[in-house]
mmCIF file of C-alpha atoms in Angstrom:
data_model
loop_
_atom_site.group_PDB
_atom_site.id
_atom_site.type_symbol
_atom_site.label_atom_id
_atom_site.label_comp_id
_atom_site.label_asym_id
_atom_site.label_seq_id
_atom_site.Cartn_x
_atom_site.Cartn_y
_atom_site.Cartn_z
ATOM 1 C CA UNK A 161 104.053 28.498 109.939
ATOM 2 C CA UNK A 162 104.628 31.914 111.455
ATOM 3 C CA UNK A 163 106.668 32.540 114.581
ATOM 4 C CA UNK A 164 103.373 32.792 116.503
ATOM 5 C CA UNK A 165 102.526 29.248 115.419
ATOM 6 C CA UNK A 166 99.177 30.194 113.922
ATOM 7 C CA UNK A 167 99.607 28.451 110.575
ATOM 8 C CA UNK A 168 99.825 31.649 108.513
ATOM 9 C CA UNK A 169 102.651 32.231 106.086
ATOM 10 C CA UNK A 170 105.699 33.893 107.674
ATOM 11 C CA UNK A 171 105.641 37.626 107.185
ATOM 12 C CA UNK A 172 101.883 37.913 106.599
ATOM 13 C CA UNK A 173 99.445 39.506 109.007
ATOM 14 C CA UNK A 174 95.912 39.511 107.648
ATOM 15 C CA UNK A 175 97.288 39.471 104.112
ATOM 16 C CA UNK A 176 99.757 42.357 104.605
ATOM 17 C CA UNK A 177 103.462 41.549 104.221
ATOM 18 C CA UNK A 178 105.547 42.324 107.321
ATOM 19 C CA UNK A 179 108.679 40.778 108.782
ATOM 20 C CA UNK A 180 108.234 38.053 111.421
ATOM 21 C CA UNK A 181 109.088 40.260 114.420
ATOM 22 C CA UNK A 182 106.692 42.971 113.268
ATOM 23 C CA UNK A 183 103.962 40.356 112.718
ATOM 24 C CA UNK A 184 104.208 39.165 116.324
ATOM 25 C CA UNK A 185 104.166 42.739 117.654
ATOM 26 C CA UNK A 186 101.156 43.600 115.469
ATOM 27 C CA UNK A 187 99.183 40.601 116.799
ATOM 28 C CA UNK A 188 100.105 41.458 120.393
ATOM 29 C CA UNK A 189 99.086 45.094 119.905
ATOM 30 C CA UNK A 190 95.737 44.074 118.413
ATOM 31 C CA UNK A 191 94.982 41.822 121.384
ATOM 32 C CA UNK A 192 96.072 44.443 123.899
ATOM 33 C CA UNK A 193 94.003 47.170 122.202
ATOM 34 C CA UNK A 194 90.800 45.152 122.523
ATOM 35 C CA UNK A 195 91.400 44.428 126.208
ATOM 36 C CA UNK A 196 92.502 47.886 127.407
ATOM 37 C CA UNK A 197 89.940 49.343 129.792
ATOM 38 C CA UNK A 198 87.816 46.210 129.853
ATOM 39 C CA UNK A 199 87.293 43.758 132.664
ATOM 40 C CA UNK A 200 86.669 40.037 132.230
ATOM 41 C CA UNK A 201 83.780 37.974 133.558
ATOM 42 C CA UNK A 202 84.360 34.235 133.192
ATOM 43 C CA UNK A 203 81.379 31.891 133.391
ATOM 44 C CA UNK A 204 82.872 28.456 132.835
ATOM 45 C CA UNK A 205 81.491 24.938 132.727
ATOM 46 C CA UNK A 206 77.792 25.707 132.331
ATOM 47 C CA UNK A 207 76.145 22.363 131.565
ATOM 48 C CA UNK A 208 72.955 21.746 129.624
ATOM 49 C CA UNK A 209 71.345 18.932 127.681
ATOM 50 C CA UNK A 210 70.609 19.684 124.060
ATOM 51 C CA UNK A 211 69.487 17.743 121.007
ATOM 52 C CA UNK A 212 71.996 19.197 118.557
ATOM 53 C CA UNK A 213 73.866 17.217 115.915
ATOM 54 C CA UNK A 214 73.568 15.748 112.466
ATOM 55 C CA UNK A 215 72.701 12.196 113.521
ATOM 56 C CA UNK A 216 69.209 10.948 114.336
ATOM 57 C CA UNK A 217 70.322 9.527 117.695
ATOM 58 C CA UNK A 218 71.755 12.924 118.748
ATOM 59 C CA UNK A 219 68.446 14.592 117.967
ATOM 60 C CA UNK A 220 66.437 11.809 119.634
ATOM 61 C CA UNK A 221 68.515 11.154 122.762
ATOM 62 C CA UNK A 222 70.247 14.468 123.335
ATOM 63 C CA UNK A 223 73.575 14.904 125.081
ATOM 64 C CA UNK A 224 75.408 17.218 127.423
ATOM 65 C CA UNK A 225 76.971 20.419 126.158
ATOM 66 C CA UNK A 226 79.353 22.515 128.235
ATOM 67 C CA UNK A 227 79.532 26.262 127.732
ATOM 68 C CA UNK A 228 82.346 28.661 128.626
ATOM 69 C CA UNK A 229 81.559 32.363 128.278
ATOM 70 C CA UNK A 230 84.341 34.904 128.703
ATOM 71 C CA UNK A 231 82.670 38.294 128.660
ATOM 72 C CA UNK A 232 84.648 41.515 128.275
ATOM 73 C CA UNK A 233 82.970 44.550 129.791
ATOM 74 C CA UNK A 234 83.661 47.722 131.697
ATOM 75 C CA UNK A 235 82.556 47.178 135.296
ATOM 76 C CA UNK A 236 83.751 50.557 136.576
ATOM 77 C CA UNK A 237 80.307 52.152 136.946
ATOM 78 C CA UNK A 238 78.785 48.962 138.364
ATOM 79 C CA UNK A 239 81.535 48.788 140.983
ATOM 80 C CA UNK A 240 81.424 52.519 141.755
ATOM 81 C CA UNK A 241 77.650 52.478 142.262
ATOM 82 C CA UNK A 242 77.510 48.903 143.601
ATOM 83 C CA UNK A 243 74.755 48.358 141.020
ATOM 84 C CA UNK A 244 74.057 44.948 139.510
ATOM 85 C CA UNK A 245 72.021 46.533 136.712
ATOM 86 C CA UNK A 246 75.210 48.102 135.289
ATOM 87 C CA UNK A 247 77.016 44.799 134.723
ATOM 88 C CA UNK A 248 76.174 41.308 133.470
ATOM 89 C CA UNK A 249 74.252 39.284 136.059
ATOM 90 C CA UNK A 250 76.089 35.965 135.762
ATOM 91 C CA UNK A 251 73.271 33.981 137.385
ATOM 92 C CA UNK A 252 70.783 35.236 134.819
ATOM 93 C CA UNK A 253 73.303 34.699 132.018
ATOM 94 C CA UNK A 254 73.866 31.084 133.096
ATOM 95 C CA UNK A 255 70.125 30.394 133.054
ATOM 96 C CA UNK A 256 69.791 32.032 129.622
ATOM 97 C CA UNK A 257 72.647 29.963 128.205
ATOM 98 C CA UNK A 258 71.066 26.738 129.469
ATOM 99 C CA UNK A 259 67.674 27.684 128.008
ATOM 100 C CA UNK A 260 69.296 28.524 124.653
ATOM 101 C CA UNK A 261 71.079 25.153 124.529
ATOM 102 C CA UNK A 262 67.864 23.306 125.401
ATOM 103 C CA UNK A 263 65.744 24.883 122.638
ATOM 104 C CA UNK A 264 65.597 24.643 118.837
ATOM 105 C CA UNK A 265 68.042 21.888 117.847
ATOM 106 C CA UNK A 266 70.624 22.681 115.170
ATOM 107 C CA UNK A 267 73.049 20.482 113.261
ATOM 108 C CA UNK A 268 76.301 22.251 114.077
ATOM 109 C CA UNK A 269 77.947 23.375 117.306
ATOM 110 C CA UNK A 270 79.140 26.368 115.263
ATOM 111 C CA UNK A 271 75.506 27.439 114.871
ATOM 112 C CA UNK A 272 74.874 26.922 118.571
ATOM 113 C CA UNK A 273 77.978 28.973 119.439
ATOM 114 C CA UNK A 274 76.737 31.865 117.280
ATOM 115 C CA UNK A 275 73.357 31.745 119.028
ATOM 116 C CA UNK A 276 74.974 31.813 122.453
ATOM 117 C CA UNK A 277 77.425 34.597 121.574
ATOM 118 C CA UNK A 278 74.534 36.761 120.349
ATOM 119 C CA UNK A 279 72.708 36.065 123.597
ATOM 120 C CA UNK A 280 75.703 37.228 125.644
ATOM 121 C CA UNK A 281 76.020 40.377 123.543
ATOM 122 C CA UNK A 282 72.334 41.153 124.126
ATOM 123 C CA UNK A 283 73.414 42.221 127.625
ATOM 124 C CA UNK A 284 74.092 45.970 127.355
ATOM 125 C CA UNK A 285 77.288 45.841 129.440
ATOM 126 C CA UNK A 286 78.929 43.138 127.283
ATOM 127 C CA UNK A 287 81.414 44.609 124.782
ATOM 128 C CA UNK A 288 82.708 41.345 123.354
ATOM 129 C CA UNK A 289 82.630 37.662 124.135
ATOM 130 C CA UNK A 290 84.738 34.572 123.667
ATOM 131 C CA UNK A 291 82.211 31.745 123.689
ATOM 132 C CA UNK A 292 83.149 28.047 123.674
ATOM 133 C CA UNK A 293 80.750 25.164 123.133
ATOM 134 C CA UNK A 294 82.136 21.805 124.232
ATOM 135 C CA UNK A 295 80.553 18.584 122.995
ATOM 136 C CA UNK A 296 82.241 15.991 125.218
ATOM 137 C CA UNK A 297 80.097 13.079 123.993
ATOM 138 C CA UNK A 298 80.393 13.828 120.295
ATOM 139 C CA UNK A 299 79.956 10.754 118.080
ATOM 140 C CA UNK A 300 83.637 10.285 117.267
ATOM 141 C CA UNK A 301 84.831 6.720 116.711
ATOM 142 C CA UNK A 302 88.266 7.112 118.326
ATOM 143 C CA UNK A 303 89.152 8.021 121.920
ATOM 144 C CA UNK A 304 89.203 11.783 122.504
ATOM 145 C CA UNK A 305 89.099 14.188 125.421
ATOM 146 C CA UNK A 306 86.869 16.942 124.076
ATOM 147 C CA UNK A 307 85.665 18.635 120.944
ATOM 148 C CA UNK A 308 84.765 22.309 121.006
ATOM 149 C CA UNK A 309 84.294 25.435 118.952
ATOM 150 C CA UNK A 310 85.221 28.891 120.185
ATOM 151 C CA UNK A 311 83.845 32.033 118.576
ATOM 152 C CA UNK A 312 84.890 35.582 119.399
ATOM 153 C CA UNK A 313 82.300 38.244 118.708
ATOM 154 C CA UNK A 314 81.977 41.912 119.569
ATOM 155 C CA UNK A 315 79.057 44.278 119.814
ATOM 156 C CA UNK A 316 78.261 45.686 116.377
#
């Protein structure tokens, strides 16, 4: 495991050999580069009932899904002009996320996460998104606190 604890081989960053200290700096620089000049809108804990899953009872009965959307965007012009149209309207986004969870059942929460990330990125102000789908009532036979998938996507 690398010094960053990410499970990669020591000295490898995306398949390129570097020493451990350089690997940690490279990862930190990559993260910082993405975030420079961007603001963060966090819409956390959006709840919706969906009929997603591989089991018949999940499709039939449905269950609660919880969505966290962390949207990276530049809000400078919206703030300067005090103009909602130049940012992401979080009330509208919340309603869209709920509607997207409630429609068209899929087997995997990974598929649902991709759908929701694309929805967030359909907002012109959104540059990239970290989108988490929680499935707190997943059919797991042992006690657990949560199961979730997080995808990070950027505007193409």
